[in-house]
Short mmCIF file of C-alpha atoms in Angstrom, two decimals:
data_model
loop_
_atom_site.label_atom_id
_atom_site.label_comp_id
_atom_site.label_asym_id
_atom_site.label_seq_id
_atom_site.Cartn_x
_atom_site.Cartn_y
_atom_site.Cartn_z
CA MET A 33 72.75 106.24 40.48
CA SER A 34 73.29 104.06 37.74
CA THR A 35 71.67 104.17 34.45
CA GLN A 36 71.96 101.00 32.30
CA ILE A 37 73.41 103.58 28.81
CA SER A 38 74.76 101.14 25.20
CA LYS A 39 78.34 100.76 24.59
CA LYS A 40 78.47 103.15 21.80
CA ARG A 41 77.19 106.01 24.22
CA LYS A 42 79.22 105.00 27.16
CA PHE A 43 82.36 105.61 24.78
CA VAL A 44 80.86 108.96 23.19
CA ALA A 45 80.05 110.29 26.88
CA ASP A 46 83.62 109.63 28.28
CA GLY A 47 85.77 110.45 25.30
CA VAL A 48 83.36 114.27 26.03
CA PHE A 49 84.50 114.04 29.26
CA PHE A 50 88.20 114.00 28.59
CA ALA A 51 87.89 116.64 25.58
CA GLU A 52 85.90 119.34 28.48
CA LEU A 53 88.20 118.04 31.00
CA ASN A 54 90.80 118.52 29.36
CA GLU A 55 90.03 122.26 28.00
CA LEU A 56 89.14 123.52 31.61
CA LEU A 57 92.79 121.97 32.30
CA THR A 58 93.86 123.51 29.78
CA ARG A 59 93.25 127.37 30.22
CA GLU A 60 93.20 126.80 34.03
CA LEU A 61 96.39 125.73 34.57
CA ALA A 62 98.83 126.38 31.09
CA GLU A 63 101.65 128.68 33.11
CA ASP A 64 101.78 125.98 34.99
CA GLY A 65 103.18 123.52 32.44
CA TYR A 66 100.05 121.60 32.36
CA SER A 67 101.23 118.76 30.48
CA GLY A 68 97.45 116.41 30.16
CA VAL A 69 95.48 114.26 32.18
CA GLU A 70 94.62 110.53 33.01
CA VAL A 71 91.11 109.32 34.37
CA ARG A 72 91.46 105.94 35.96
CA VAL A 73 88.03 105.06 36.57
CA THR A 74 87.64 102.74 40.49
CA PRO A 75 84.51 100.50 41.61
CA MET A 76 84.90 103.07 44.86
CA ARG A 77 86.25 106.60 43.20
CA THR A 78 86.89 108.36 40.19
CA GLU A 79 91.13 110.19 40.16
CA ILE A 80 91.83 112.50 38.42
CA ILE A 81 95.85 112.53 37.17
CA ILE A 82 96.71 115.95 36.66
CA ARG A 83 100.83 116.28 34.85
CA ALA A 84 102.80 119.47 35.12
CA THR A 85 105.50 120.52 35.01
CA ARG A 86 105.23 122.98 38.29
CA THR A 87 102.69 120.52 40.66
CA GLN A 88 103.16 123.21 43.45
CA SER A 89 101.71 125.82 41.29
CA VAL A 90 98.56 123.26 41.14
CA LEU A 91 97.77 121.98 44.67
CA GLY A 92 98.08 125.91 45.10
CA GLU A 93 98.99 127.14 49.00
CA LYS A 94 98.09 124.04 51.56
CA GLY A 95 96.18 122.29 48.77
CA ARG A 96 93.51 124.70 48.69
CA ARG A 97 93.67 125.82 44.78
CA ILE A 98 93.64 121.57 43.68
CA ARG A 99 90.42 121.50 46.40
CA GLU A 100 89.11 123.82 44.28
CA LEU A 101 89.94 122.45 41.69
CA THR A 102 87.70 119.07 42.51
CA SER A 103 85.01 121.42 43.56
CA VAL A 104 84.32 122.37 40.12
CA VAL A 105 85.18 119.54 38.55
CA GLN A 106 82.03 117.55 41.08
CA LYS A 107 79.70 120.53 40.46
CA ARG A 108 79.94 120.59 36.55
CA PHE A 109 79.87 116.84 36.35
CA ASN A 110 77.32 115.90 38.50
CA PHE A 111 79.46 113.81 40.76
CA PRO A 112 78.29 112.22 44.05
CA GLU A 113 79.81 113.95 47.24
CA GLY A 114 83.96 112.92 47.60
CA SER A 115 83.06 110.09 45.39
CA VAL A 116 86.13 112.26 42.30
CA GLU A 117 89.98 112.78 43.16
CA LEU A 118 92.06 114.53 41.95
CA TYR A 119 96.42 114.38 41.93
CA ALA A 120 99.56 116.52 40.88
CA GLU A 121 102.19 114.11 39.42
CA LYS A 122 105.53 116.31 37.84
CA VAL A 123 106.22 115.56 34.69
CA ALA A 124 109.58 113.82 34.70
CA ASN A 125 111.16 114.67 31.87
CA ARG A 126 109.34 118.64 30.53
CA GLY A 127 112.09 118.74 27.08
CA PHE A 128 110.03 115.63 25.86
CA CYS A 129 106.88 116.99 27.00
CA ALA A 130 105.36 118.63 23.36
CA VAL A 131 102.46 120.21 24.93
CA ALA A 132 104.92 121.93 27.86
CA GLN A 133 107.24 123.23 25.08
CA ALA A 134 104.81 124.53 23.41
CA GLU A 135 103.00 126.30 26.36
CA SER A 136 107.21 127.40 26.55
CA LEU A 137 106.81 129.09 23.06
CA ARG A 138 103.10 130.66 23.84
CA TYR A 139 104.02 132.44 26.43
CA LYS A 140 107.20 132.94 24.88
CA LEU A 141 106.18 135.22 21.43
CA VAL A 142 102.79 136.64 23.72
CA GLY A 143 106.04 137.77 25.61
CA GLY A 144 107.74 140.11 22.32
CA LEU A 145 110.33 137.21 21.75
CA ALA A 146 111.64 137.13 18.20
CA VAL A 147 109.69 133.78 16.06
CA ARG A 148 112.86 132.74 15.54
CA ARG A 149 115.27 132.82 18.58
CA ALA A 150 112.13 131.40 20.81
CA CYS A 151 111.61 128.73 18.24
CA TYR A 152 116.12 128.09 17.79
CA GLY A 153 115.60 128.03 21.93
CA VAL A 154 112.63 124.97 22.23
CA LEU A 155 114.66 123.96 19.83
CA ARG A 156 117.53 123.74 21.58
CA PHE A 157 116.22 122.30 24.99
CA ILE A 158 114.00 119.13 23.43
CA MET A 159 117.45 118.28 21.80
CA GLU A 160 119.49 118.92 24.87
CA SER A 161 117.28 117.13 26.80
CA GLY A 162 118.21 113.46 25.00
CA ALA A 163 115.49 114.01 22.18
CA LYS A 164 116.18 111.83 19.10
CA GLY A 165 114.12 114.39 16.67
CA CYS A 166 112.34 117.22 17.21
CA GLU A 167 110.09 119.90 14.59
CA VAL A 168 108.86 123.85 15.05
CA ILE A 169 106.03 125.12 12.42
CA VAL A 170 105.26 127.96 13.05
CA SER A 171 102.55 129.39 10.89
CA GLY A 172 100.06 133.06 10.36
CA LYS A 173 100.82 136.41 9.86
CA LEU A 174 103.96 136.60 11.29
CA ARG A 175 105.83 139.41 10.63
CA ALA A 176 104.24 141.03 6.86
CA GLN A 177 100.29 141.09 7.17
CA ARG A 178 100.93 138.14 4.12
CA ALA A 179 100.61 134.83 6.66
CA LYS A 180 103.56 132.36 6.13
CA ALA A 181 104.57 129.23 7.73
CA MET A 182 107.83 128.54 9.84
CA LYS A 183 109.13 125.47 9.98
CA PHE A 184 112.87 124.37 11.55
CA SER A 185 113.85 120.72 13.01
CA ASP A 186 116.86 119.18 13.83
CA GLY A 187 117.84 116.09 14.38
CA TYR A 188 115.55 112.16 13.14
CA MET A 189 112.33 112.24 12.28
CA ILE A 190 109.27 109.67 11.57
CA SER A 191 105.79 110.64 10.04
CA SER A 192 104.14 107.25 9.73
CA GLY A 193 103.43 104.23 10.15
CA ALA A 194 102.94 102.52 13.53
CA PRO A 195 105.46 102.85 15.41
CA LYS A 196 104.30 106.98 15.20
CA MET A 197 102.11 106.60 17.80
CA ASP A 198 104.54 105.00 20.19
CA TYR A 199 107.16 107.29 19.68
CA ILE A 200 106.34 110.48 18.67
CA ASP A 201 104.75 113.18 20.55
CA ALA A 202 103.18 116.35 19.22
CA ALA A 203 100.57 119.00 20.37
CA VAL A 204 99.42 122.00 18.76
CA ARG A 205 98.51 125.59 20.88
CA HIS A 206 97.30 129.12 19.25
CA VAL A 207 98.47 132.28 20.23
CA MET A 208 96.68 135.54 19.94
CA LEU A 209 98.74 138.36 19.58
CA ARG A 210 98.36 142.13 18.38
CA GLN A 211 98.33 141.42 14.35
CA GLY A 212 95.92 138.12 14.40
CA VAL A 213 96.55 134.24 15.79
CA LEU A 214 98.95 131.98 15.21
CA GLY A 215 99.89 128.42 15.14
CA ILE A 216 102.37 126.39 17.15
CA LYS A 217 102.96 123.01 16.18
CA VAL A 218 105.95 120.84 18.25
CA LYS A 219 106.66 117.69 17.26
CA ILE A 220 109.08 115.91 19.59
CA MET A 221 110.79 112.37 18.79
CA LEU A 222 111.23 110.23 21.96
CA GLU A 223 114.51 107.77 21.83
CA TRP A 224 114.02 104.17 22.22
CA ASP A 225 114.40 102.75 25.79
CA PRO A 226 114.33 99.28 27.04
CA THR A 227 112.92 100.18 30.61
CA GLY A 228 110.18 102.65 29.44
CA LYS A 229 111.35 105.36 31.23
CA ASN A 230 111.89 108.01 28.86
CA GLY A 231 110.41 106.55 25.60
CA PRO A 232 109.07 103.37 24.24
CA LYS A 233 110.42 100.17 25.20
CA LYS A 234 109.31 98.73 21.37
CA ARG A 235 112.34 99.28 18.85
CA LEU A 236 111.42 100.86 15.59
CA PRO A 237 110.75 98.16 12.98
CA ASP A 238 114.11 99.74 10.67
CA ASN A 239 116.31 99.66 13.52
CA ILE A 240 119.67 97.42 13.00
CA SER A 241 121.68 96.86 14.82
CA ILE A 242 125.45 95.24 14.80
CA HIS A 243 126.59 92.83 17.07
CA THR A 244 130.47 92.56 17.29
CA PRO A 245 132.08 89.12 16.21
CA LYS A 246 132.91 87.10 18.78
CA ASP A 247 136.54 86.41 18.27
CA ASP A 248 137.54 83.68 16.57
CA GLU A 249 138.25 80.46 18.47
CA GLU A 250 139.32 77.23 16.36
CA VAL A 251 136.19 74.56 16.75
CA PHE A 252 136.37 71.85 14.70
CA GLY A 253 140.48 70.60 13.69
CA LYS A 254 142.12 70.41 10.65
CA PRO A 255 140.61 69.95 7.19
CA TYR A 256 141.70 67.76 5.42
CA ILE A 257 142.92 67.46 1.92
CA GLY A 258 143.50 64.44 0.16
CA MET A 259 146.19 62.21 1.68
CA GLU A 260 148.28 63.54 4.03
CA ALA A 261 152.09 62.56 3.41
CA ASN A 262 153.45 60.72 5.39
#
C-alpha cells in the first residue's frame, strides 16, 4: 500500500526507522562485533546490510539467526512478505571501526579488567592497525565514589572543521557496572587513502606535500653580460 506523505514526514519516518533498527541490532549483535547498518531502498525490496567483525555468528547455523532477524524486522515495521532482505558484511579493518572498539572495551570492563590497562590495550591495537590517531575517554565512578573522567590519546587528532566529517569515526557506549554506569567514548582518526578503502580520498586541507626537486638541467645558454672579449 502506497500512501502519499509529505517529504518532511518521510525524512522523519526514515530517521526513526534507522534509529530503531540500529538500536535493535546494537543490543542483539553486541557480542558479534556489530559495527553499523546500511539501508538501501530499491523499487523491488529494501536491503539492510549489517556490518560486523564476526559475520559467521551474525548469520548463525545454516543462516538461521539472520532469518530470525529478518522476520523480526518485517513484523515490527510492517513490511510485506519477502520485501525486506538482511545481509551480513565483514568489516575490513576492525582497528578503524570505533563502534567495534567501544564494544571491545565495554566487554573488557564488564569482565573486570582495570580501566587503565583496558584503555591502553584498545589504544595500542588501533594505532597498530594504521590509524593516524585515537582518543579514548572513560567517565564515571572508576575507583572511588567520586566520579571522574580519564582520557587516553595517541597520535594526531582533529576536532573541528569539515574534514572531521570524513576523517573521524566516533562511538559512545555505556557500561553497567555494580558501582554505577561508566561512559565510553572512542574517537579514531583515519589515515588518508587515495584508493578510499581504509580512509577518506580527500586530503586534509592543511596538508603540505613537498615534491623532490628535479635535477638541474641547462635550459638556457650562458647568460650574456656586457661585451664578450675576443
